[in-house]
PDB file of C-alpha atoms and ligand atoms in Angstrom:
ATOM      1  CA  UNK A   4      35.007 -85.824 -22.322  1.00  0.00           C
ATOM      2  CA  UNK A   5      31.302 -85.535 -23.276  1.00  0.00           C
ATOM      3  CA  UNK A   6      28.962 -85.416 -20.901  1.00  0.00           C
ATOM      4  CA  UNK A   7      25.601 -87.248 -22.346  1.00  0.00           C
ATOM      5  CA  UNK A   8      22.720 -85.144 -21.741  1.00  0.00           C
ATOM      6  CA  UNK A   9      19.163 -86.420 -21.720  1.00  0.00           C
ATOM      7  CA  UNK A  10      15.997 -84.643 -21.344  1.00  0.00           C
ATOM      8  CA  UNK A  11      13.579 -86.689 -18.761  1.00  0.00           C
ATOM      9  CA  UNK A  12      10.138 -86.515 -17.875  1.00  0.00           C
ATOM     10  CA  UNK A  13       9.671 -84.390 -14.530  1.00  0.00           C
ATOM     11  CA  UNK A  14       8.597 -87.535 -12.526  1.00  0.00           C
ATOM     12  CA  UNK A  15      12.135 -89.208 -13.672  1.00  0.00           C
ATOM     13  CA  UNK A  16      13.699 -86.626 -10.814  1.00  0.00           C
ATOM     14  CA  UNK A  17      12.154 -86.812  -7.065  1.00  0.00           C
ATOM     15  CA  UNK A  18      14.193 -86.288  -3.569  1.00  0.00           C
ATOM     16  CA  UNK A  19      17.633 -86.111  -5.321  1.00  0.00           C
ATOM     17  CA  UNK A  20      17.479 -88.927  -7.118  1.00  0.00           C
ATOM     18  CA  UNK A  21      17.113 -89.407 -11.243  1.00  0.00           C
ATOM     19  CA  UNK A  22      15.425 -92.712 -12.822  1.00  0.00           C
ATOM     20  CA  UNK A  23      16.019 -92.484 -16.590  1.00  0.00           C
ATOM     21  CA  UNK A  24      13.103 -93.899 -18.420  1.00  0.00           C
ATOM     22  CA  UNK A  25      13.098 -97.660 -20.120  1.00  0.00           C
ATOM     23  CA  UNK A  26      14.451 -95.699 -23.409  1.00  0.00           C
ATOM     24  CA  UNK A  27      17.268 -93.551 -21.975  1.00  0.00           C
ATOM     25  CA  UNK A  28      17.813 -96.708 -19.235  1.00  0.00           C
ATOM     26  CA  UNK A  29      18.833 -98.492 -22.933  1.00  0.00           C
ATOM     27  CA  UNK A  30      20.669 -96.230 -24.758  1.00  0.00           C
ATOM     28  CA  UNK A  31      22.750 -95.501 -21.549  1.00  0.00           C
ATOM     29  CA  UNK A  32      23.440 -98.993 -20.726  1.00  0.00           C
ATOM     30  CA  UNK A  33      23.895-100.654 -24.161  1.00  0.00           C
ATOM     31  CA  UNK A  34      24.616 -97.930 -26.189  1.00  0.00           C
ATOM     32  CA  UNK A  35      26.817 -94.939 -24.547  1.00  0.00           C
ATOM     33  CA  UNK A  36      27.982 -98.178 -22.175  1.00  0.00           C
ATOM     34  CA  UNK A  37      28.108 -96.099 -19.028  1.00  0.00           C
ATOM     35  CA  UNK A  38      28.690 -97.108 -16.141  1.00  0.00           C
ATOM     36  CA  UNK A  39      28.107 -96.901 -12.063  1.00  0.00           C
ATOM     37  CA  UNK A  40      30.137 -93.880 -11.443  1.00  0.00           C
ATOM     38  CA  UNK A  41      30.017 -91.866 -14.776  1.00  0.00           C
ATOM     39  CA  UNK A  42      27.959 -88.519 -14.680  1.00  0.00           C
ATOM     40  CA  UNK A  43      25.152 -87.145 -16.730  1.00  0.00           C
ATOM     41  CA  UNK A  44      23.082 -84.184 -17.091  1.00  0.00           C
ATOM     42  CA  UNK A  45      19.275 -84.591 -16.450  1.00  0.00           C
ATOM     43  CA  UNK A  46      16.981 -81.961 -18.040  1.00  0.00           C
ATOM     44  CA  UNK A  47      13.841 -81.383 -16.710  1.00  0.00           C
ATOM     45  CA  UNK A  48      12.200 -79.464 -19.847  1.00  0.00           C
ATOM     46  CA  UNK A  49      11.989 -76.624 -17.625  1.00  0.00           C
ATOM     47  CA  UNK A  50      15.345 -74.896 -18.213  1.00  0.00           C
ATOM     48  CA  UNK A  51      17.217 -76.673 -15.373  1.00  0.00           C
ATOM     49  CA  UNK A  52      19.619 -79.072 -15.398  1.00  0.00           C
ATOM     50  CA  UNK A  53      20.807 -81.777 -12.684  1.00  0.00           C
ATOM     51  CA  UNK A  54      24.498 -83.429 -12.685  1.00  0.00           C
ATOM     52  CA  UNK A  55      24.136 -87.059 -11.795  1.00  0.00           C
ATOM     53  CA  UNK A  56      26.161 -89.508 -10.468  1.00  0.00           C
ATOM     54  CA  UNK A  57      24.888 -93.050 -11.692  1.00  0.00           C
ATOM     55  CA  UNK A  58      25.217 -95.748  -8.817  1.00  0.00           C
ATOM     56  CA  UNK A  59      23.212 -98.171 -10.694  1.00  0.00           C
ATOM     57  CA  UNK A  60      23.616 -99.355 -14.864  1.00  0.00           C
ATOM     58  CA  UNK A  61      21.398-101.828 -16.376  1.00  0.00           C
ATOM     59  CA  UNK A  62      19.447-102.050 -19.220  1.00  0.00           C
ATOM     60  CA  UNK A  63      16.665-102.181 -17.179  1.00  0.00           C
ATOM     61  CA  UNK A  64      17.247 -99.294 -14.730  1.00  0.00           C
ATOM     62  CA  UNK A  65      19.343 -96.357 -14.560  1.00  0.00           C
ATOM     63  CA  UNK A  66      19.802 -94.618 -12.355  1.00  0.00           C
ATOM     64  CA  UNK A  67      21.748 -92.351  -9.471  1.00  0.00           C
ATOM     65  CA  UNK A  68      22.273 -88.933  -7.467  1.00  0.00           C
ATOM     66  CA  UNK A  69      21.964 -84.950  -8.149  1.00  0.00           C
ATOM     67  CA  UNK A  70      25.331 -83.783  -7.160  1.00  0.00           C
ATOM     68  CA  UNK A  71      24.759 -80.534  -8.911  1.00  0.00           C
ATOM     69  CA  UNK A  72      21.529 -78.550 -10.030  1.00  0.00           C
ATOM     70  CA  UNK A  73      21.409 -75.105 -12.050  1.00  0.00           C
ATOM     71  CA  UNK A  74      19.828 -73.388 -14.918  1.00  0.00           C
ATOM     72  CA  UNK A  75      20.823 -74.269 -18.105  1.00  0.00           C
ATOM     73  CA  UNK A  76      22.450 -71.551 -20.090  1.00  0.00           C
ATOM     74  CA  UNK A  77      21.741 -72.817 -23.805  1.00  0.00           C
ATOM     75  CA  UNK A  78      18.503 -70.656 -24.140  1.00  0.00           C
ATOM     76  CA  UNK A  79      18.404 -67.874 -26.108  1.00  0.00           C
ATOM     77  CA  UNK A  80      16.322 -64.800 -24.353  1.00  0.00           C
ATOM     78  CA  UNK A  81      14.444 -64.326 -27.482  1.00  0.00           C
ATOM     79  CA  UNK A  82      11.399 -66.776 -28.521  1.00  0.00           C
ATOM     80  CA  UNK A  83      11.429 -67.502 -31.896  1.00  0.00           C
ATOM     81  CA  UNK A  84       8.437 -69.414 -33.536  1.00  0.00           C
ATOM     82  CA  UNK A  85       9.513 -70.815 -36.896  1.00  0.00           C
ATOM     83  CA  UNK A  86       6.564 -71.360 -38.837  1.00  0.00           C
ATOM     84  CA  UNK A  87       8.034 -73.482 -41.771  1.00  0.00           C
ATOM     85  CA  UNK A  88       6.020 -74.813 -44.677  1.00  0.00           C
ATOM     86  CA  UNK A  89       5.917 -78.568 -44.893  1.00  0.00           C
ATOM     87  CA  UNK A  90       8.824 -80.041 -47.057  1.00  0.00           C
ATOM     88  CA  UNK A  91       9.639 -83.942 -48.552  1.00  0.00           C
ATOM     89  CA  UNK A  92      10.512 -85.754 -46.036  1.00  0.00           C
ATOM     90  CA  UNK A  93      14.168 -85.098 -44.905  1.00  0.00           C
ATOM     91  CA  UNK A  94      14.053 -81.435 -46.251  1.00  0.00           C
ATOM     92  CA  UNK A  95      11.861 -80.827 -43.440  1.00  0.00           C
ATOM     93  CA  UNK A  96      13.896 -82.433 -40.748  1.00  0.00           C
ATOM     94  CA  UNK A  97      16.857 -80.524 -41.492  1.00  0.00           C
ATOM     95  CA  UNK A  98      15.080 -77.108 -40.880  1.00  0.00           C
ATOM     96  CA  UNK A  99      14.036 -79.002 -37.733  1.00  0.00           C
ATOM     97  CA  UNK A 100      17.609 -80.468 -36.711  1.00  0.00           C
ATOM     98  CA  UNK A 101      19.371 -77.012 -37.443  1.00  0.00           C
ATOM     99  CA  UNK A 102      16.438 -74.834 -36.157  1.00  0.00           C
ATOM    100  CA  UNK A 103      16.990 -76.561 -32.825  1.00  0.00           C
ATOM    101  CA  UNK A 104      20.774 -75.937 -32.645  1.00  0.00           C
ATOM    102  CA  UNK A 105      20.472 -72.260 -33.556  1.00  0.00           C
ATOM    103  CA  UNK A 106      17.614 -71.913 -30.849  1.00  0.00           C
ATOM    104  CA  UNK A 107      13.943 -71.682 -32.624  1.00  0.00           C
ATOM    105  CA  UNK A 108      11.632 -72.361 -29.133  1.00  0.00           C
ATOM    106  CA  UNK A 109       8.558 -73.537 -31.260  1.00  0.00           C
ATOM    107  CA  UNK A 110       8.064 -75.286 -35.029  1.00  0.00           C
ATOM    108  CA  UNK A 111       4.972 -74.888 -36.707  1.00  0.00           C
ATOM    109  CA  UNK A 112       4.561 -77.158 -39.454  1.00  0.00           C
ATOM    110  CA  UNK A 113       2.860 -75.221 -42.441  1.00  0.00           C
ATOM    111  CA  UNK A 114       0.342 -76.368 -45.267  1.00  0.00           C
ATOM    112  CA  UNK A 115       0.523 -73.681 -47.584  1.00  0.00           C
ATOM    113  CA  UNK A 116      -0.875 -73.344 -51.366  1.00  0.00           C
ATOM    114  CA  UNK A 117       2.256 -75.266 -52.582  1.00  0.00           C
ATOM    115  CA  UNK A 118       3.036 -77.020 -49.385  1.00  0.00           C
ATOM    116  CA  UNK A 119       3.192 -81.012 -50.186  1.00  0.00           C
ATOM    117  CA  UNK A 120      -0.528 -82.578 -50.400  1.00  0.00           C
ATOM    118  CA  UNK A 121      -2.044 -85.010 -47.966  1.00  0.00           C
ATOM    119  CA  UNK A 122       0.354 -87.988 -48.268  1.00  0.00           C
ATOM    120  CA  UNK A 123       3.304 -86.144 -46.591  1.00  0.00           C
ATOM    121  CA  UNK A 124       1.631 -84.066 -44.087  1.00  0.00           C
ATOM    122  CA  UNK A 125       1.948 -84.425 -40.393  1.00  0.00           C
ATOM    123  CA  UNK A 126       0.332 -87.720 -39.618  1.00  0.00           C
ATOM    124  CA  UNK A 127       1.033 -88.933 -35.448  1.00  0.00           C
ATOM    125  CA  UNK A 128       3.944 -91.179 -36.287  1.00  0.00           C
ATOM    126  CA  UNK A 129       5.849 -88.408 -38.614  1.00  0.00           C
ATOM    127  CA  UNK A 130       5.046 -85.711 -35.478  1.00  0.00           C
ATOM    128  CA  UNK A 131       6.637 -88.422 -33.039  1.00  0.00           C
ATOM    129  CA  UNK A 132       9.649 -88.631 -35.249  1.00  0.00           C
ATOM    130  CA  UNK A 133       9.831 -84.469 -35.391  1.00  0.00           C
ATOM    131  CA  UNK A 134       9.901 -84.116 -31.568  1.00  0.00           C
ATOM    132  CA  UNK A 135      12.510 -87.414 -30.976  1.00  0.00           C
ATOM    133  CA  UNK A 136      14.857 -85.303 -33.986  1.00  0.00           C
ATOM    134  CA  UNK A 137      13.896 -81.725 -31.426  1.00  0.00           C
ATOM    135  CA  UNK A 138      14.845 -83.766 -28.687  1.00  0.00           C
ATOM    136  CA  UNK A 139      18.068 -85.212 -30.266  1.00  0.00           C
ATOM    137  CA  UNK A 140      19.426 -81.753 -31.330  1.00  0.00           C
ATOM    138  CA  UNK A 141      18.135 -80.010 -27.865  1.00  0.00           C
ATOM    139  CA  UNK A 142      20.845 -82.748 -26.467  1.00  0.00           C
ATOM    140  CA  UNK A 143      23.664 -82.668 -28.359  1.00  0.00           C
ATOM    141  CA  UNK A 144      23.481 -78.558 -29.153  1.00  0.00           C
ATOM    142  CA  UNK A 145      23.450 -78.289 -25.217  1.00  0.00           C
ATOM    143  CA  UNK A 146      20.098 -76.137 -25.780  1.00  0.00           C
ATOM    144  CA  UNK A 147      17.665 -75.882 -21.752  1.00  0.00           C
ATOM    145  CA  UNK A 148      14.418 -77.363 -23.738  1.00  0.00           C
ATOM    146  CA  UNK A 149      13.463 -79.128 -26.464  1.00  0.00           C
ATOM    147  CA  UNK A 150      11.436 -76.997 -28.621  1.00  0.00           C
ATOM    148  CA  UNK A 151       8.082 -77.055 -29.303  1.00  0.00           C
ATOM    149  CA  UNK A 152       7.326 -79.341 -32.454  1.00  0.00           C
ATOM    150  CA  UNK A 153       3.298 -78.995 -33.041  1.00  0.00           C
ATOM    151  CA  UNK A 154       0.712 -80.090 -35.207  1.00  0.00           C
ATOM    152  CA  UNK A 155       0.683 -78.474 -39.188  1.00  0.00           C
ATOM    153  CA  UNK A 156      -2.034 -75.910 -39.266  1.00  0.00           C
ATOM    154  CA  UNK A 157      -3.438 -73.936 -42.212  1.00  0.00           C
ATOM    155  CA  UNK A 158      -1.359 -70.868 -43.594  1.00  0.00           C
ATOM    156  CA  UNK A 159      -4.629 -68.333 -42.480  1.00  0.00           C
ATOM    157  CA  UNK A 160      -5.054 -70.035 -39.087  1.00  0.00           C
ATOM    158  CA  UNK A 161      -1.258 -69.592 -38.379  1.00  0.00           C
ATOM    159  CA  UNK A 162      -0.959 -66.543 -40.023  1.00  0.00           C
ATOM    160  CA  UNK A 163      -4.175 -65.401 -37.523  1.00  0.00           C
ATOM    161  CA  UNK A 164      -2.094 -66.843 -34.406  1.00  0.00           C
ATOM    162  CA  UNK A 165       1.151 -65.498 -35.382  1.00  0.00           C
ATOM    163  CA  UNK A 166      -0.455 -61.641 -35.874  1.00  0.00           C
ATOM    164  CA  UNK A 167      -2.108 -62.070 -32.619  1.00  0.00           C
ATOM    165  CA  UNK A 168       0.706 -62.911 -30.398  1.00  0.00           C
ATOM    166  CA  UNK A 169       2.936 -59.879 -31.259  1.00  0.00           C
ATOM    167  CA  UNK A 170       5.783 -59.001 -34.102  1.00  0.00           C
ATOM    168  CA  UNK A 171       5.434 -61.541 -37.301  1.00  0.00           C
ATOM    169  CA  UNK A 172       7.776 -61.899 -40.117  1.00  0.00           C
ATOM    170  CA  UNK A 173       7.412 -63.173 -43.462  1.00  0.00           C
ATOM    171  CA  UNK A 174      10.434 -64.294 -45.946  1.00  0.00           C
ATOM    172  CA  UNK A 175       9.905 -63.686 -49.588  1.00  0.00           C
ATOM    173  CA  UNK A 176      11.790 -63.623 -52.157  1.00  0.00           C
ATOM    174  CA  UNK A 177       9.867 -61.078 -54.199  1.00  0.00           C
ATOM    175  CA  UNK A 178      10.446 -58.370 -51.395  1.00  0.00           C
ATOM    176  CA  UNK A 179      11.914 -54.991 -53.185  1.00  0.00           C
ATOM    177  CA  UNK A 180      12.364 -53.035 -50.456  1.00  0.00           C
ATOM    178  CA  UNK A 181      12.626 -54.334 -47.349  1.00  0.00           C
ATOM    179  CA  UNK A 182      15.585 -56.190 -45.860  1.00  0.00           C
ATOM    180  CA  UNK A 183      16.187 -58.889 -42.810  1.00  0.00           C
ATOM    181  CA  UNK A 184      18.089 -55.956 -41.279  1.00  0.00           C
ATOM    182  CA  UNK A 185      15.726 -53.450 -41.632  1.00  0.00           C
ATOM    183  CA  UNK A 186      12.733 -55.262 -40.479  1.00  0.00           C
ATOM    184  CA  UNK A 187      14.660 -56.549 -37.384  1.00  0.00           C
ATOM    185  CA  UNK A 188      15.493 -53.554 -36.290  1.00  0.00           C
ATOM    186  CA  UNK A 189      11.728 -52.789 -36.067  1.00  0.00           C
ATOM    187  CA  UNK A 190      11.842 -55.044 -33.196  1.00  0.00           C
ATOM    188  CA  UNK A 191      12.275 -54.625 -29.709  1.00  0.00           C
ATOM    189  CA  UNK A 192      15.685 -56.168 -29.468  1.00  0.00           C
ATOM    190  CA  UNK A 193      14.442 -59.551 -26.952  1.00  0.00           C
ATOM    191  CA  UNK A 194      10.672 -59.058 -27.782  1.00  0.00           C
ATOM    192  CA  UNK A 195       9.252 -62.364 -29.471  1.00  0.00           C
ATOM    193  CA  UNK A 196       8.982 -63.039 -33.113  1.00  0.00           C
ATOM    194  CA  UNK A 197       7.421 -65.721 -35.551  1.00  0.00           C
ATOM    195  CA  UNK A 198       8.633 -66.346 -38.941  1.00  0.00           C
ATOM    196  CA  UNK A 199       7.228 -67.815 -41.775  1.00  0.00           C
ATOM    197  CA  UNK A 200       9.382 -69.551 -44.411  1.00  0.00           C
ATOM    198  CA  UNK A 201       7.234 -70.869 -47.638  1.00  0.00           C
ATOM    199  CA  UNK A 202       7.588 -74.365 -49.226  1.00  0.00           C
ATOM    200  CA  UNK A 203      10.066 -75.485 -52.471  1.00  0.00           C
ATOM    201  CA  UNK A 204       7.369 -73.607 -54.617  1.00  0.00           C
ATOM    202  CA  UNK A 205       7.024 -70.535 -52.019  1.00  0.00           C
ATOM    203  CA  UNK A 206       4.104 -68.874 -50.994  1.00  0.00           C
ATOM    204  CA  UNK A 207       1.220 -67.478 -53.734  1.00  0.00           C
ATOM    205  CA  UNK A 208       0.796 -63.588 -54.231  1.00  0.00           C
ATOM    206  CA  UNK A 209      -3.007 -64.017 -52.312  1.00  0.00           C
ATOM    207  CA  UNK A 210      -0.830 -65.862 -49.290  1.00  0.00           C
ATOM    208  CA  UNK A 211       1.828 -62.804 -49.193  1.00  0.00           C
ATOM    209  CA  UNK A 212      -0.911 -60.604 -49.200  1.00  0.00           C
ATOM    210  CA  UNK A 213      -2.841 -61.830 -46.609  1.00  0.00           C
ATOM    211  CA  UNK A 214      -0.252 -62.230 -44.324  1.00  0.00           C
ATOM    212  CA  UNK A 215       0.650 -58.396 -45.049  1.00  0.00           C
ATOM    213  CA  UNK A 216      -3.028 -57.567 -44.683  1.00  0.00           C
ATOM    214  CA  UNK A 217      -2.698 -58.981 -41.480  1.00  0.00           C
ATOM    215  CA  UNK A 218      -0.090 -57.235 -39.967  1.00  0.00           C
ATOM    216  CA  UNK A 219       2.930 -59.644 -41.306  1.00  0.00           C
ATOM    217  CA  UNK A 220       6.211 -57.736 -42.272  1.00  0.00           C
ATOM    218  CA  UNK A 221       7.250 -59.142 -45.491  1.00  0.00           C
ATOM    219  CA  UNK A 222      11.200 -59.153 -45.590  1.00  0.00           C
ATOM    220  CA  UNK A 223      13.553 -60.054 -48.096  1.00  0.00           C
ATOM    221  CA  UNK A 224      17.049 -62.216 -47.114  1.00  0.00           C
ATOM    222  CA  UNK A 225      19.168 -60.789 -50.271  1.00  0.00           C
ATOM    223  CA  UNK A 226      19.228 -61.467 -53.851  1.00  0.00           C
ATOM    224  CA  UNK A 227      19.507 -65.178 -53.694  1.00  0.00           C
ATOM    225  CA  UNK A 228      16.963 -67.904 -53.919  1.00  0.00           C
ATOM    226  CA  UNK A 229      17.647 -69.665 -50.660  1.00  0.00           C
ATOM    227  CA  UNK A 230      15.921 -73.396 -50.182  1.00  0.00           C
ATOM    228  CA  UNK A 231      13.384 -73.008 -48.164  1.00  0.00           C
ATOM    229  CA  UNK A 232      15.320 -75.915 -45.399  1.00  0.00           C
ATOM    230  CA  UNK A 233      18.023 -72.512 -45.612  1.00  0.00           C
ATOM    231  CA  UNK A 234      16.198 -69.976 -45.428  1.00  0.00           C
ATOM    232  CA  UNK A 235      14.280 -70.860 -42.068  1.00  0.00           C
ATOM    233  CA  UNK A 236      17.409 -71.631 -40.305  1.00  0.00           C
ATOM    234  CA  UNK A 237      18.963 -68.606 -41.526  1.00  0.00           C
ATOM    235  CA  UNK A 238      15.925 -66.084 -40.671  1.00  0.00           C
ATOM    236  CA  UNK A 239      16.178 -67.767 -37.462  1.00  0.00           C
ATOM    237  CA  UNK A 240      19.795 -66.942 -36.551  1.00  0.00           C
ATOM    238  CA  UNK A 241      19.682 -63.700 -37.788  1.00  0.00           C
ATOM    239  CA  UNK A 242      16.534 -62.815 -35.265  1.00  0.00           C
ATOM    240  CA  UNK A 243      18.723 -64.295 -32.635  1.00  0.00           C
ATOM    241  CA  UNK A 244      21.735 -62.181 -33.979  1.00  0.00           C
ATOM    242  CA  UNK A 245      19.423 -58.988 -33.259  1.00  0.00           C
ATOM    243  CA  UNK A 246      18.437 -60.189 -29.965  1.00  0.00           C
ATOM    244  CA  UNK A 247      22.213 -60.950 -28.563  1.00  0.00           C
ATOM    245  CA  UNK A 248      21.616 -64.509 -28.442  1.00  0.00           C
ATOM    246  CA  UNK A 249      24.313 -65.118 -30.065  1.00  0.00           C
ATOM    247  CA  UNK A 250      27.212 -64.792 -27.950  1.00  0.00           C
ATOM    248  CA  UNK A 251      30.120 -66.754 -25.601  1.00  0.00           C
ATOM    249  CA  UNK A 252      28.287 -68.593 -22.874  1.00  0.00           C
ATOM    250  CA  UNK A 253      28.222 -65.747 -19.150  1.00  0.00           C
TER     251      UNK A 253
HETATM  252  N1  SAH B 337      10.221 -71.273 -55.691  1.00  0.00           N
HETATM  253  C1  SAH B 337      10.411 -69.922 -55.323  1.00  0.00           C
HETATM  254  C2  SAH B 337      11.405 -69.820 -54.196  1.00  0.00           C
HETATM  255  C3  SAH B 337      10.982 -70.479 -52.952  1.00  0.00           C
HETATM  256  S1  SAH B 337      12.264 -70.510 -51.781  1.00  0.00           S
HETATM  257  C4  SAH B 337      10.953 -69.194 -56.507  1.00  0.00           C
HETATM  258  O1  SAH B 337      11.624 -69.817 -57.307  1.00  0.00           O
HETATM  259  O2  SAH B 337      10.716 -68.016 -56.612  1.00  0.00           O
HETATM  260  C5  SAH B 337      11.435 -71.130 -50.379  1.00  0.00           C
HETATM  261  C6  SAH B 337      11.121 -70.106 -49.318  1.00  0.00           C
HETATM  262  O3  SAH B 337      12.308 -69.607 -48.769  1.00  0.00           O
HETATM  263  C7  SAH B 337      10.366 -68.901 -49.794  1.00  0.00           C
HETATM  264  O4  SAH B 337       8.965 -69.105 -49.757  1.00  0.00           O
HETATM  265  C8  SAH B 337      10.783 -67.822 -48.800  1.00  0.00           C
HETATM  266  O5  SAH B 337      10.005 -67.887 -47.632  1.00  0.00           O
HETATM  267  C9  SAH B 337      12.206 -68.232 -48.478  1.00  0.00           C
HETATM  268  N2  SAH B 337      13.217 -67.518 -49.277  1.00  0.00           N
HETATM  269  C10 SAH B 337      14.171 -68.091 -50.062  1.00  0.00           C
HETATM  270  N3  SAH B 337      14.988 -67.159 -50.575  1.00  0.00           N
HETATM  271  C11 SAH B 337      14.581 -65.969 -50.092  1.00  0.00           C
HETATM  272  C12 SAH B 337      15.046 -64.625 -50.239  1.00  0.00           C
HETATM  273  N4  SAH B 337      16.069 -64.318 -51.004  1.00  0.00           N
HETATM  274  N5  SAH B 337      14.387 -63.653 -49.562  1.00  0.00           N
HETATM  275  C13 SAH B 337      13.319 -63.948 -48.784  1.00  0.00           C
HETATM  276  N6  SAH B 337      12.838 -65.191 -48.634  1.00  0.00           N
HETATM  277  C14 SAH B 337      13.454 -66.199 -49.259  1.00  0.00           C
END
């Protein structure tokens, strides 16, 4: 059997004990329908997990006792930062959903030259609805931590972040001689690495050469157009590939 895993807030867990919050309290009680007795696994954010024992099911309060604490095991060792260009709506959620499950630690939502205009940028309640899907895949892919879903920020002022806090990829499409391979094996094999993925239009020449000009290691992912919701994803697993990340469970 499943057992449901829910990332709480660190005051949810003090002196052995685990309080879900009002939201969790709900979808335990009424939805999952669990009951005094079942277990569950409390995440802290932090990379550690908690077996609990629930002694009391409502859909007020939820709650019971650590029987079992540990590190989680679903991080990868390598931090990837996938800095994705904003997408229409659902587009954009699936690079989120299935970055989560492969292991990206951090999302940075991207206005780029041909990134969507105003209307569908991140405004609070679409950034609220980004971390809940994070949170939703950290769950059910068994990941330690939900990633990191932050605010969109310009392509220069990412591109200026990304080239400051060590190696920085770039996907595109016109690359002629570079390859994913190639430019991963430039990297220390767990050292940290940001990606950037362009929008449905991809990035402009100027953009690509910026991004170069700053230090950004353009890289191609093979001869076919990937959508950008793909390609992000893919780079993504294949820097976690290099790194050994993905492997059985020690
Ligand atoms: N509209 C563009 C393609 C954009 S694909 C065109 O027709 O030329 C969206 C994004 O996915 C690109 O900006 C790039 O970051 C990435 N991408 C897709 N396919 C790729 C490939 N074969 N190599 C490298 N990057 C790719």
């Amino acid at each position: 059997v499943t057992v449901h895993r829910f990332f709480v807030p660190p005051e949810a867990i003090a002196a052995g004990r685990v309080v879900l919050p009002a939201d969790l309290a709900q979808q335990a009680a009424r939805v999952l329908r669990l009951r005094p007795g079942d277990e569950i696994v409390a995440l802290d954010g932090d990379g550690v997990e908690h077996r609990v024992r629930l002694d009391r099911v409502d859909s007020r309060r939820v709650e019971g006792a650590v029987v079992a604490s540990g590190v989680s095991r679903g991080e990868p060792g390598r931090r990837v930062t996938l800095y994705q260009a904003l997408l229409p709506r659902e587009r954009f959620e699936w690079a989120l959903q299935k970055g989560t499950e492969i292991g990206v630690a951090r999302f940075v939502p991207l206005q780029t030259a041909r990134a969507l205009p105003g209307r569908d940028s991140a405004s609070p309640g679409k950034l609220e609805r980004w971390r809940r899907i994070a949170r939703e895949a950290a769950e059910q892919s068994e990941r330690g931590r939900v990633p990191a879903v932050e605010e969109a920020r310009g392509f220069a002022e990412a591109v200026r972040e990304a080239a400051g806090a060590g190696a920085a990829l770039i996907a595109w499409e016109r690359e002629a001689e570079r390859g994913v391979a190639e430019a991963l094996a430039g990297l220390q094999r767990t050292a940290p690495v940001s990606i950037f993925v362009g929008p449905e239009g991809g990035f402009v020449q100027a953009e690509v050469e910026a991004a170069r000009a700053a230090g950004v290691v353009t890289l191609s992912l093979g001869p076919r157009i990937l959508r950008a919701e793909t390609a992000g994803p893919l780079l993504a697993a294949l820097a976690l590939f290099a790194s050994g990340d993905m492997e059985p469970r020690p």
